[in-house]
Tab-separated table of C-alpha atoms in Angstrom:
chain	number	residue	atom	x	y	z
M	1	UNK	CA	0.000	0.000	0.000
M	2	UNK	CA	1.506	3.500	-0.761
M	3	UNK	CA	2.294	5.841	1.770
M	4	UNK	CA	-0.797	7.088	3.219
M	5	UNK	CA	-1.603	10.684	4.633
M	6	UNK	CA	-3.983	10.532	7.702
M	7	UNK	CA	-7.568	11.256	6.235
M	8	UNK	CA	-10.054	13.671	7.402
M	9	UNK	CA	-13.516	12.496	6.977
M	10	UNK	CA	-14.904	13.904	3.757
M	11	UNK	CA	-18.295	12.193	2.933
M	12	UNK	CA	-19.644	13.642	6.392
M	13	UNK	CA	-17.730	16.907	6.494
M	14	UNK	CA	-19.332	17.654	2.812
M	15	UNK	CA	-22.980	16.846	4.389
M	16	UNK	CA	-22.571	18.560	7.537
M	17	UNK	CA	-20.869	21.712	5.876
M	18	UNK	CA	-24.009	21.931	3.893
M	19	UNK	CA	-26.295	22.370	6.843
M	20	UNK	CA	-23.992	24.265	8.685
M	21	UNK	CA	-22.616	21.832	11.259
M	22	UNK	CA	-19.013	23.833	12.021
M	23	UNK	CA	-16.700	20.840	11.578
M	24	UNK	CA	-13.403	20.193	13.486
M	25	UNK	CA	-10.120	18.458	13.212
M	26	UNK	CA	-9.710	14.755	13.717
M	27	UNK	CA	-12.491	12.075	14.260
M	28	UNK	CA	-14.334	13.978	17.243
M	29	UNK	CA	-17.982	14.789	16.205
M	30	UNK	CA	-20.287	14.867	19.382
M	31	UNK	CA	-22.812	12.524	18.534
M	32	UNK	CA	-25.511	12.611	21.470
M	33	UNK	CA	-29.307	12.235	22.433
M	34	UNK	CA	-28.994	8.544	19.607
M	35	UNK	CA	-32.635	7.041	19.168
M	36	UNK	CA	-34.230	4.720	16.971
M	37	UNK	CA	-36.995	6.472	15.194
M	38	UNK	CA	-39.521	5.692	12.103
M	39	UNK	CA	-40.482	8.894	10.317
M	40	UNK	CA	-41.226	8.897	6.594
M	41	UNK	CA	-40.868	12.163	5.090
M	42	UNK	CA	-40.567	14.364	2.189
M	43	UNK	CA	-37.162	16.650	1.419
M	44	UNK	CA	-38.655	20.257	0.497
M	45	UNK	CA	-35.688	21.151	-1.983
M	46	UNK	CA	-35.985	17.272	-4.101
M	47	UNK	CA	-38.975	16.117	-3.562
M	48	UNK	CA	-37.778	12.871	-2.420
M	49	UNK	CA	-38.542	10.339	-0.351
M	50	UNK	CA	-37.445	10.098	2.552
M	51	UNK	CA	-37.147	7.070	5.511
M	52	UNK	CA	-35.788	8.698	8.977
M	53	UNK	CA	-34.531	5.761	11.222
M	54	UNK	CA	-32.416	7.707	13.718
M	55	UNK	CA	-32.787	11.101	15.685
M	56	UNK	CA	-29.458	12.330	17.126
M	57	UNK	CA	-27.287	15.792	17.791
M	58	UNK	CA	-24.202	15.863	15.828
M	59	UNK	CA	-22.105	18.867	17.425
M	60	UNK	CA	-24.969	20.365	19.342
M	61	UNK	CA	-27.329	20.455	16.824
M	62	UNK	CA	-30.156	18.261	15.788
M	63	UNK	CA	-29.664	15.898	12.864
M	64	UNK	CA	-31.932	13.117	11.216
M	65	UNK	CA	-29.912	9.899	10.201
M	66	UNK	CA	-32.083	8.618	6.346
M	67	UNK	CA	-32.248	6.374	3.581
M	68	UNK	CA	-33.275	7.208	0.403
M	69	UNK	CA	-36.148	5.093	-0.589
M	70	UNK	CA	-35.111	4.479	-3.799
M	71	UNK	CA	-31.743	4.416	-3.887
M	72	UNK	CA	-30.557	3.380	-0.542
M	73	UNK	CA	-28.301	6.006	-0.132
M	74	UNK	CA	-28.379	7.440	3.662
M	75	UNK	CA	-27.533	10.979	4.636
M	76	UNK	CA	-27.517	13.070	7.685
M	77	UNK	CA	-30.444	16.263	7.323
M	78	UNK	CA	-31.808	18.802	9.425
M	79	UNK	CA	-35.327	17.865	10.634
M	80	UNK	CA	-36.400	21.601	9.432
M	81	UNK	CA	-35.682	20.425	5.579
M	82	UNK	CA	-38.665	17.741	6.119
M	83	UNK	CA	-42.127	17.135	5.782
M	84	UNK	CA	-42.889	14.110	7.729
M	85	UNK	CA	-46.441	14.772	8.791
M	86	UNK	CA	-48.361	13.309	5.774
M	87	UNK	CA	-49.488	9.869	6.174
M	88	UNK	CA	-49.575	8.941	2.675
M	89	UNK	CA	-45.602	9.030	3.168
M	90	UNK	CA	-45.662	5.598	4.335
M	91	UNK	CA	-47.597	3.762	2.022
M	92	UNK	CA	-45.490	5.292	-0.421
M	93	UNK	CA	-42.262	4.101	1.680
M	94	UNK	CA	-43.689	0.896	2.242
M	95	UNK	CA	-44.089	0.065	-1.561
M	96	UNK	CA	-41.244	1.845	-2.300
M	97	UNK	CA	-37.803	-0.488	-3.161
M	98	UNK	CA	-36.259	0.241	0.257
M	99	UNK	CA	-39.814	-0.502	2.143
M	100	UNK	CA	-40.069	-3.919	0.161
M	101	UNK	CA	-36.554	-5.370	0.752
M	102	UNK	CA	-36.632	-4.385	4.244
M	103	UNK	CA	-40.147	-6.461	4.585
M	104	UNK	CA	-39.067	-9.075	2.672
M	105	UNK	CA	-35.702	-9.600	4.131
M	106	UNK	CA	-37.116	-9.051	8.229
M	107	UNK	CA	-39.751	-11.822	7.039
M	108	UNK	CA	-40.407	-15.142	7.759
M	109	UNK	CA	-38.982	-17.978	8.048
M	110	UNK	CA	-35.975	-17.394	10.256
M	111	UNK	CA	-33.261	-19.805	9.278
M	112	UNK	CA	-30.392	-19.423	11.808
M	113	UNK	CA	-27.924	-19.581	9.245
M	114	UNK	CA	-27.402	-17.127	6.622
M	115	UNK	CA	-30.951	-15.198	6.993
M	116	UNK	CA	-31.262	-12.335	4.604
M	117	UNK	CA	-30.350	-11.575	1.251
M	118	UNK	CA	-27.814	-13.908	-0.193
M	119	UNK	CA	-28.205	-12.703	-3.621
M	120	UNK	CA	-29.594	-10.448	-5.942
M	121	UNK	CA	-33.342	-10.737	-6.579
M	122	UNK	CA	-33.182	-9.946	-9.921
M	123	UNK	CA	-31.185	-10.711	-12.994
M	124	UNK	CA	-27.899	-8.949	-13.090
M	125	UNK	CA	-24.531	-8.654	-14.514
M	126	UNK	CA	-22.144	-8.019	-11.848
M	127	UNK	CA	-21.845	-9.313	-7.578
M	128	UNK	CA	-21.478	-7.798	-5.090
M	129	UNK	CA	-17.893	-7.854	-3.213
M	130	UNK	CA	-18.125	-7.174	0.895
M	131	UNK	CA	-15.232	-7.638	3.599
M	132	UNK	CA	-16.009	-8.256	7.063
M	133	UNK	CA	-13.895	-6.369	9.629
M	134	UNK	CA	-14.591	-8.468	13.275
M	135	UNK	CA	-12.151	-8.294	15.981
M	136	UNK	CA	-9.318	-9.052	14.739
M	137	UNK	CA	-7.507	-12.492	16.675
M	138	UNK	CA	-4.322	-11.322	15.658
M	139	UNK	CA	-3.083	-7.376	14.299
M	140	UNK	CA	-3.331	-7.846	10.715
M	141	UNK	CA	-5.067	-6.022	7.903
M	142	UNK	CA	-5.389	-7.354	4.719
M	143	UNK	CA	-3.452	-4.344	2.377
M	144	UNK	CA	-3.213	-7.166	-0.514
M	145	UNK	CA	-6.903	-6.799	-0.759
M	146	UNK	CA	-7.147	-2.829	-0.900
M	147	UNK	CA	-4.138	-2.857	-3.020
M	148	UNK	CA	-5.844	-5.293	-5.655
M	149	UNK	CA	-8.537	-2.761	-4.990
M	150	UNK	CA	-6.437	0.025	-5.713
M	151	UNK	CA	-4.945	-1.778	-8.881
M	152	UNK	CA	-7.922	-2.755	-10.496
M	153	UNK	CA	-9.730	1.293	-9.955
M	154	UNK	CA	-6.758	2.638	-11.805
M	155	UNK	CA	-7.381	0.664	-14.651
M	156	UNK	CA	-10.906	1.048	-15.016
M	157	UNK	CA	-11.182	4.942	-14.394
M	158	UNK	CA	-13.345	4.400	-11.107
M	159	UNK	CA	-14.043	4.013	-8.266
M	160	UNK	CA	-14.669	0.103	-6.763
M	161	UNK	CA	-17.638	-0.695	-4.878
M	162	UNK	CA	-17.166	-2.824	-1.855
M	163	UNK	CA	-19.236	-3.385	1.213
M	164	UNK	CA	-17.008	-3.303	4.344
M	165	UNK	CA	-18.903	-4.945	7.514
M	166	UNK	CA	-17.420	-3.204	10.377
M	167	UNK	CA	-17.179	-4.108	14.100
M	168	UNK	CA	-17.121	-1.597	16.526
M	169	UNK	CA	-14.321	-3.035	18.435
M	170	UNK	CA	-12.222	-3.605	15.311
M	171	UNK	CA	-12.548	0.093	14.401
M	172	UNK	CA	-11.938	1.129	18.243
M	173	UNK	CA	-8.174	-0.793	18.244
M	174	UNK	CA	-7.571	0.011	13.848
M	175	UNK	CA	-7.725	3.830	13.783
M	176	UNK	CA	-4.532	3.492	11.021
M	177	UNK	CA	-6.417	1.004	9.302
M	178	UNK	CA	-9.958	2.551	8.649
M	179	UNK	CA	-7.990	5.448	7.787
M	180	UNK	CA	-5.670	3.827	5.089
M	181	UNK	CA	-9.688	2.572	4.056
M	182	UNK	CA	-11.015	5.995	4.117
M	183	UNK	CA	-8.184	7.018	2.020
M	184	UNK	CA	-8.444	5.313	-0.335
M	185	UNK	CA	-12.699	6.343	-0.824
M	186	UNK	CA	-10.976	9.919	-0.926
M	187	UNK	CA	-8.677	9.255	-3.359
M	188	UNK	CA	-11.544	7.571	-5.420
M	189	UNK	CA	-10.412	4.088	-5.502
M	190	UNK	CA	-13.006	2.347	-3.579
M	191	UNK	CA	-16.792	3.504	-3.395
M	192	UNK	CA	-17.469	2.079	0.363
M	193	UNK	CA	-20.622	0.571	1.808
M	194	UNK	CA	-20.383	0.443	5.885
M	195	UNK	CA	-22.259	-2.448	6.756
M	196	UNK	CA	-23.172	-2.810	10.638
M	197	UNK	CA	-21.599	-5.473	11.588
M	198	UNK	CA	-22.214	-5.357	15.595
M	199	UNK	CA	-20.582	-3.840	18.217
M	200	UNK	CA	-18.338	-6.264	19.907
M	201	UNK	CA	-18.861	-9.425	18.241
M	202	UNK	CA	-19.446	-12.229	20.361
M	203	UNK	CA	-17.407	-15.206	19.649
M	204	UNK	CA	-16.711	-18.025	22.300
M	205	UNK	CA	-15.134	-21.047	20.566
M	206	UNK	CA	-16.648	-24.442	21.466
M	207	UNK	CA	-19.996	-22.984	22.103
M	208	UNK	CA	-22.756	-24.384	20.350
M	209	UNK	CA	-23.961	-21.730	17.256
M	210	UNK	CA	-27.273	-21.255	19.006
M	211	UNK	CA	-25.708	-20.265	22.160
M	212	UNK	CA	-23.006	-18.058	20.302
M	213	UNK	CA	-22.251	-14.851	18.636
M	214	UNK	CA	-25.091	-12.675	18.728
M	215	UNK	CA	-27.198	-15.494	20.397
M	216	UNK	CA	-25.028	-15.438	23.553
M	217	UNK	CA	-27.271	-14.949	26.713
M	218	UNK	CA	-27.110	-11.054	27.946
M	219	UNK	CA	-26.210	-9.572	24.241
M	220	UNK	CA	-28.258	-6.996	23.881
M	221	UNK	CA	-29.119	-5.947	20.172
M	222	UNK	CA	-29.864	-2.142	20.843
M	223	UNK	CA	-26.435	-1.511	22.055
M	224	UNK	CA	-24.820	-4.095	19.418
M	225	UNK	CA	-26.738	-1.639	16.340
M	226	UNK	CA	-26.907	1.439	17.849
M	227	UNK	CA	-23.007	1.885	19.279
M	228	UNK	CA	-21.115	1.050	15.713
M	229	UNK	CA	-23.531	3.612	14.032
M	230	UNK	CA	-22.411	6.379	16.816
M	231	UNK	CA	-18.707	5.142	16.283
M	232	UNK	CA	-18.900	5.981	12.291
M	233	UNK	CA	-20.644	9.224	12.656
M	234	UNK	CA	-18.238	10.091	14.747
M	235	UNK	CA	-15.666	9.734	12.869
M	236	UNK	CA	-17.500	11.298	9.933
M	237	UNK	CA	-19.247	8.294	8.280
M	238	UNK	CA	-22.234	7.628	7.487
M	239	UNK	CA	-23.910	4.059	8.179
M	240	UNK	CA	-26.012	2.379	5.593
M	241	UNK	CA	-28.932	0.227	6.335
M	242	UNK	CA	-26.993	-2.515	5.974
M	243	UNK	CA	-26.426	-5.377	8.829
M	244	UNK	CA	-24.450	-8.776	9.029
M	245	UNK	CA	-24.613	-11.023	11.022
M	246	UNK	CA	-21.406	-12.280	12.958
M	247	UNK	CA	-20.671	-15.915	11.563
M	248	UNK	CA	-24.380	-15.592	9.515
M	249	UNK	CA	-25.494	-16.531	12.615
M	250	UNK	CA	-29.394	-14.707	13.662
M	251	UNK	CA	-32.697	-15.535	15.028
M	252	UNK	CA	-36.499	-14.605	14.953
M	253	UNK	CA	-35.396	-12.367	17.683
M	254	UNK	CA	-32.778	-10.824	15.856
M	255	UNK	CA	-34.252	-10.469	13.060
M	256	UNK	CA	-37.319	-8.514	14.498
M	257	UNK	CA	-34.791	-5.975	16.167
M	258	UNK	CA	-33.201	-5.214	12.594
M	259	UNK	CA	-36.625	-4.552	11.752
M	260	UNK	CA	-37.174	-2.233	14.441
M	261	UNK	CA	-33.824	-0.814	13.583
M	262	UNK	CA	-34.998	0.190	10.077
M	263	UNK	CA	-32.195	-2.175	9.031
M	264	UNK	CA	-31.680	-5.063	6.098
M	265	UNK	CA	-30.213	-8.242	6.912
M	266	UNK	CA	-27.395	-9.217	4.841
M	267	UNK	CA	-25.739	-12.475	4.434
M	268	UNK	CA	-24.106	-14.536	1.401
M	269	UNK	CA	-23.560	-17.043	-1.278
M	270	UNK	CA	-19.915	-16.819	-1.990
M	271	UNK	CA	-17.950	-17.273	1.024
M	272	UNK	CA	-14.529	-18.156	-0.550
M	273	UNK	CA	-12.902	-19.633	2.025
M	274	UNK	CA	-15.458	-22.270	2.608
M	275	UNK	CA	-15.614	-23.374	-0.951
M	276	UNK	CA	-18.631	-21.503	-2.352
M	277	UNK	CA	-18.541	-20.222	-5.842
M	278	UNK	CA	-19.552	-17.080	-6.823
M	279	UNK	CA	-21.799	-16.329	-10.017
M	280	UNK	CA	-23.628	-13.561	-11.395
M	281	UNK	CA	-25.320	-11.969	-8.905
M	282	UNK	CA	-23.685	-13.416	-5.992
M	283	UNK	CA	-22.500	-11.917	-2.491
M	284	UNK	CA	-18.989	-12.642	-2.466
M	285	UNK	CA	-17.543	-12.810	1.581
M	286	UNK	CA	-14.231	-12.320	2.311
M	287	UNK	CA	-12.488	-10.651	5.225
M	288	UNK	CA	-10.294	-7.895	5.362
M	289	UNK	CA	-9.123	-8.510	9.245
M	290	UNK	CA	-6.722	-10.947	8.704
M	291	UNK	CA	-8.569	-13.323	10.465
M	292	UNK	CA	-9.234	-15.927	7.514
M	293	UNK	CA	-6.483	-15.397	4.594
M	294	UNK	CA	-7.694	-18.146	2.326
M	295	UNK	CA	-10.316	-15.916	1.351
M	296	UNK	CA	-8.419	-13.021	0.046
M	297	UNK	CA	-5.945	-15.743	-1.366
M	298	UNK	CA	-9.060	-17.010	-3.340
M	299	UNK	CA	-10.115	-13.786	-4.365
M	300	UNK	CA	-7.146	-12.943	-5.791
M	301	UNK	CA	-5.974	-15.997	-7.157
M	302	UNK	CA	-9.277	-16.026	-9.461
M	303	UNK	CA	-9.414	-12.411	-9.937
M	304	UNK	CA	-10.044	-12.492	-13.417
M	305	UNK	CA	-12.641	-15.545	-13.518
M	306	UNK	CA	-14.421	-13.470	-10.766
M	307	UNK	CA	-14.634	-10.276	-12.809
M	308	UNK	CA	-15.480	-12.165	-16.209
M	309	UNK	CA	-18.771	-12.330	-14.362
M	310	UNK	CA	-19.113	-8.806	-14.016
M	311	UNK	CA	-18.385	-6.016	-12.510
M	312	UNK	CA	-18.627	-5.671	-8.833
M	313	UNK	CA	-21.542	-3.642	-8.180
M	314	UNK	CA	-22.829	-1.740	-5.223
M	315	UNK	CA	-25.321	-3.044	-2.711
M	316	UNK	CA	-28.300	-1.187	-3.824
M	317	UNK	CA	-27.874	-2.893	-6.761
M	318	UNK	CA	-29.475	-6.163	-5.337
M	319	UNK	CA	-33.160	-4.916	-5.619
C-alpha cells in the first residue's frame, strides 16, 4: 500500500458543511441524544422520499440519520428540511424499493444460518464484493486486498464498490487502518458501503452456534446496532442500512430488532474460504481482518474468472 496521509472524513464533512454543522479536526464529532426512530418524510428542496430511522445531535445540533427510498443512499439532514407529517408518506415508503426489501428480508422464516439476502433478486450482470472487519484475533489487515482494490480502480477509471462490515471493536483498536480505508474512498479508488456489523462481536469457541455470537445470553441488540452507528458518525461516516450477522449466525429475535432498527439483513452465497462459488449476482464474503487469509488468497488468485462475471456492483444494486 503506498504511503498514506492521515484522512479527514470527507463524505460527512461535505454533508454537515451543507447544513452548517461547524466541523473540526480529527475524528471527534459529538454525537448525542442517539434514538431509533420511524419517520417517513418528504425533502422540500428534491422532492424525495425520505425514511428517517435515527434522531441524534451531531455537534450540538439536531440531525436526522435517512435512507433514500429508492436508492438506498443514507444521509444526515436537518429535521427543518422535512415534511414528515403526511401519512400517505408511508404507504409510499412501504411500496417503495427500500420498504419492500426491508419487509421481505425481516420476514419469515428465520433460518439461523445465513438469513437475509444472499443474492440479488433480480437478474444482473455483476456481484457484489463485501469484507467483514470483526475483531481481529491477531493485528493484521489485509493491504493485498485494498491494493488489488487500488490496482484494479486505476485501470478502469473508477471508483470500486465494496461493502465493508465493520465491528465496533475492530474500528476502536484500527484507527490506522480505517484510515488507510477511508483514504483510499478519498482518493476515489473504492466507493465504500459500511455495513453494521455489531458492536463487539461475540465469539466463544466451542460454544454451540445457538448459544453463540449474537445469540449469547445477555447480548443486547440495541447496544450491538446502535453503538457502531455512533462510532462511524463520529468519525465522519455515514452508516447504511446494511447489517451482518457475525458468523451468519441470527434468530427470529434478531431479526425482528433489525426490523425495528430500520435495518436489512445481509448475508451470502460466496464465502470463498469455505468453498462456495460465486456467479452472477452473488454476495462474495471475504475478510479484510486478517482473520481468515484463504479468502483473500481465493479472491485474488481467481481475480479475473471473478470479474469475467461482471463487474462488482454496489449493494443497492441487489433490488
Amino acid at each position: 500500500m503506498p504511503a498514506l496521509m492521515k484522512a479527514g472524513h470527507a463524505v460527512l464533512i461535505a454533508v454537515l458543511d451543507l447544513v452548517g454543522v461547524s466541523v473540526t479536526t480529527g475524528y471527534a464529532h459529538d454525537v448525542s441524544q442517539y434514538a431509533v426512530t420511524s419517520l417517513d418524510c418528504r425533502e422540500h428542496e428534491s422532492d424525495r422520499l425520505l425514511h428517517a430511522f435515527r434522531s441524534l445531535h451531531v455537534d450540538g445540533l439536531p440531525r436526522l440519520l435517512v435512507v433514500d427510498s429508492e436508492s438506498f443512499e443514507t444521509r444526515l439532514i436537518d429535521p427543518r428540511h422535512l415534511d414528515c407529517d403526511d401519512p400517505a408518506n408511508t404507504a409510499e415508503v412501504n411500496t417503495s424499493l427500500y420498504g419492500k426489501a426491508l419487509a421481505n428480508a425481516t420476514s419469515a422464516p428465520f433460518p439461523m444460518r445465513n438469513d437475509g439476502i444472499t443474492h440479488a433478486n433480480h437478474a444482473l450482470n455483476g456481484l457484489f464484493l463485501t469484507a467483514d472487519l470483526c475483531p481481529a484475533s491477531k493485528e493484521r489487515f489485509e493491504y493485498r486486498l485494498f491494493d488489488a482494490l487500488e490496482t484494479i480502480s486505476t485501470k478502469k477509471g473508477a471508483p470500486i464498490p465494496i461493502a465493508l462490515s465493520i465491528s465496533g471493536k475492530w474500528l476502536r483498536r484500527h484507527g490506522e487502518d480505517f484510515e488507510t480505508i477511508v483514504q483510499l474512498v478519498q482518493k476515489r479508488k473504492i466507493d465504500v458501503t459500511w455495513v453494521n456489523h455489531s458492536d463487539t462481536h461475540p465469539y466463544r469457541p466451542g460454544l454451540k452456534e445457538q448459544e453463540n455470537f449474537l445469540l449469547e445470553s445477555g447480548v443486547s441488540p440495541d447496544r450491538e446496532i446502535e453503538n457502531v452507528e455512533i462510532e462511524l458518525i463520529r468519525r465522519g461516516e455515514l452508516p447504511s442500512v446494511y447489517f451482518r450477522f457475525p458468523g451468519l449466525i441470527s434468530s427470529q429475535k434478531w431479526i425482528d430488532a433489525l426490523a425495528r432498527h430500520s435495518l436489512i439483513p445481509i448475508g451470502a452465497d460466496a464465502w470463498l474460504a469455505l468453498g462456495e462459488k460465486p456467479k452472477s449476482g452473488s454476495i462474495i464474503l471475504v475478510h479484510g481482518n486478517g482473520n481468515e487469509p484463504l479468502g483473500v488468497t481465493l479472491l485474488l488468485k481467481n481475480l479475473s474468472e471473478i470479474e469475467a462475471i461482471g463487474p462488482f456492483l454496489p449493494l443497492s444494486s441487489l433490488f
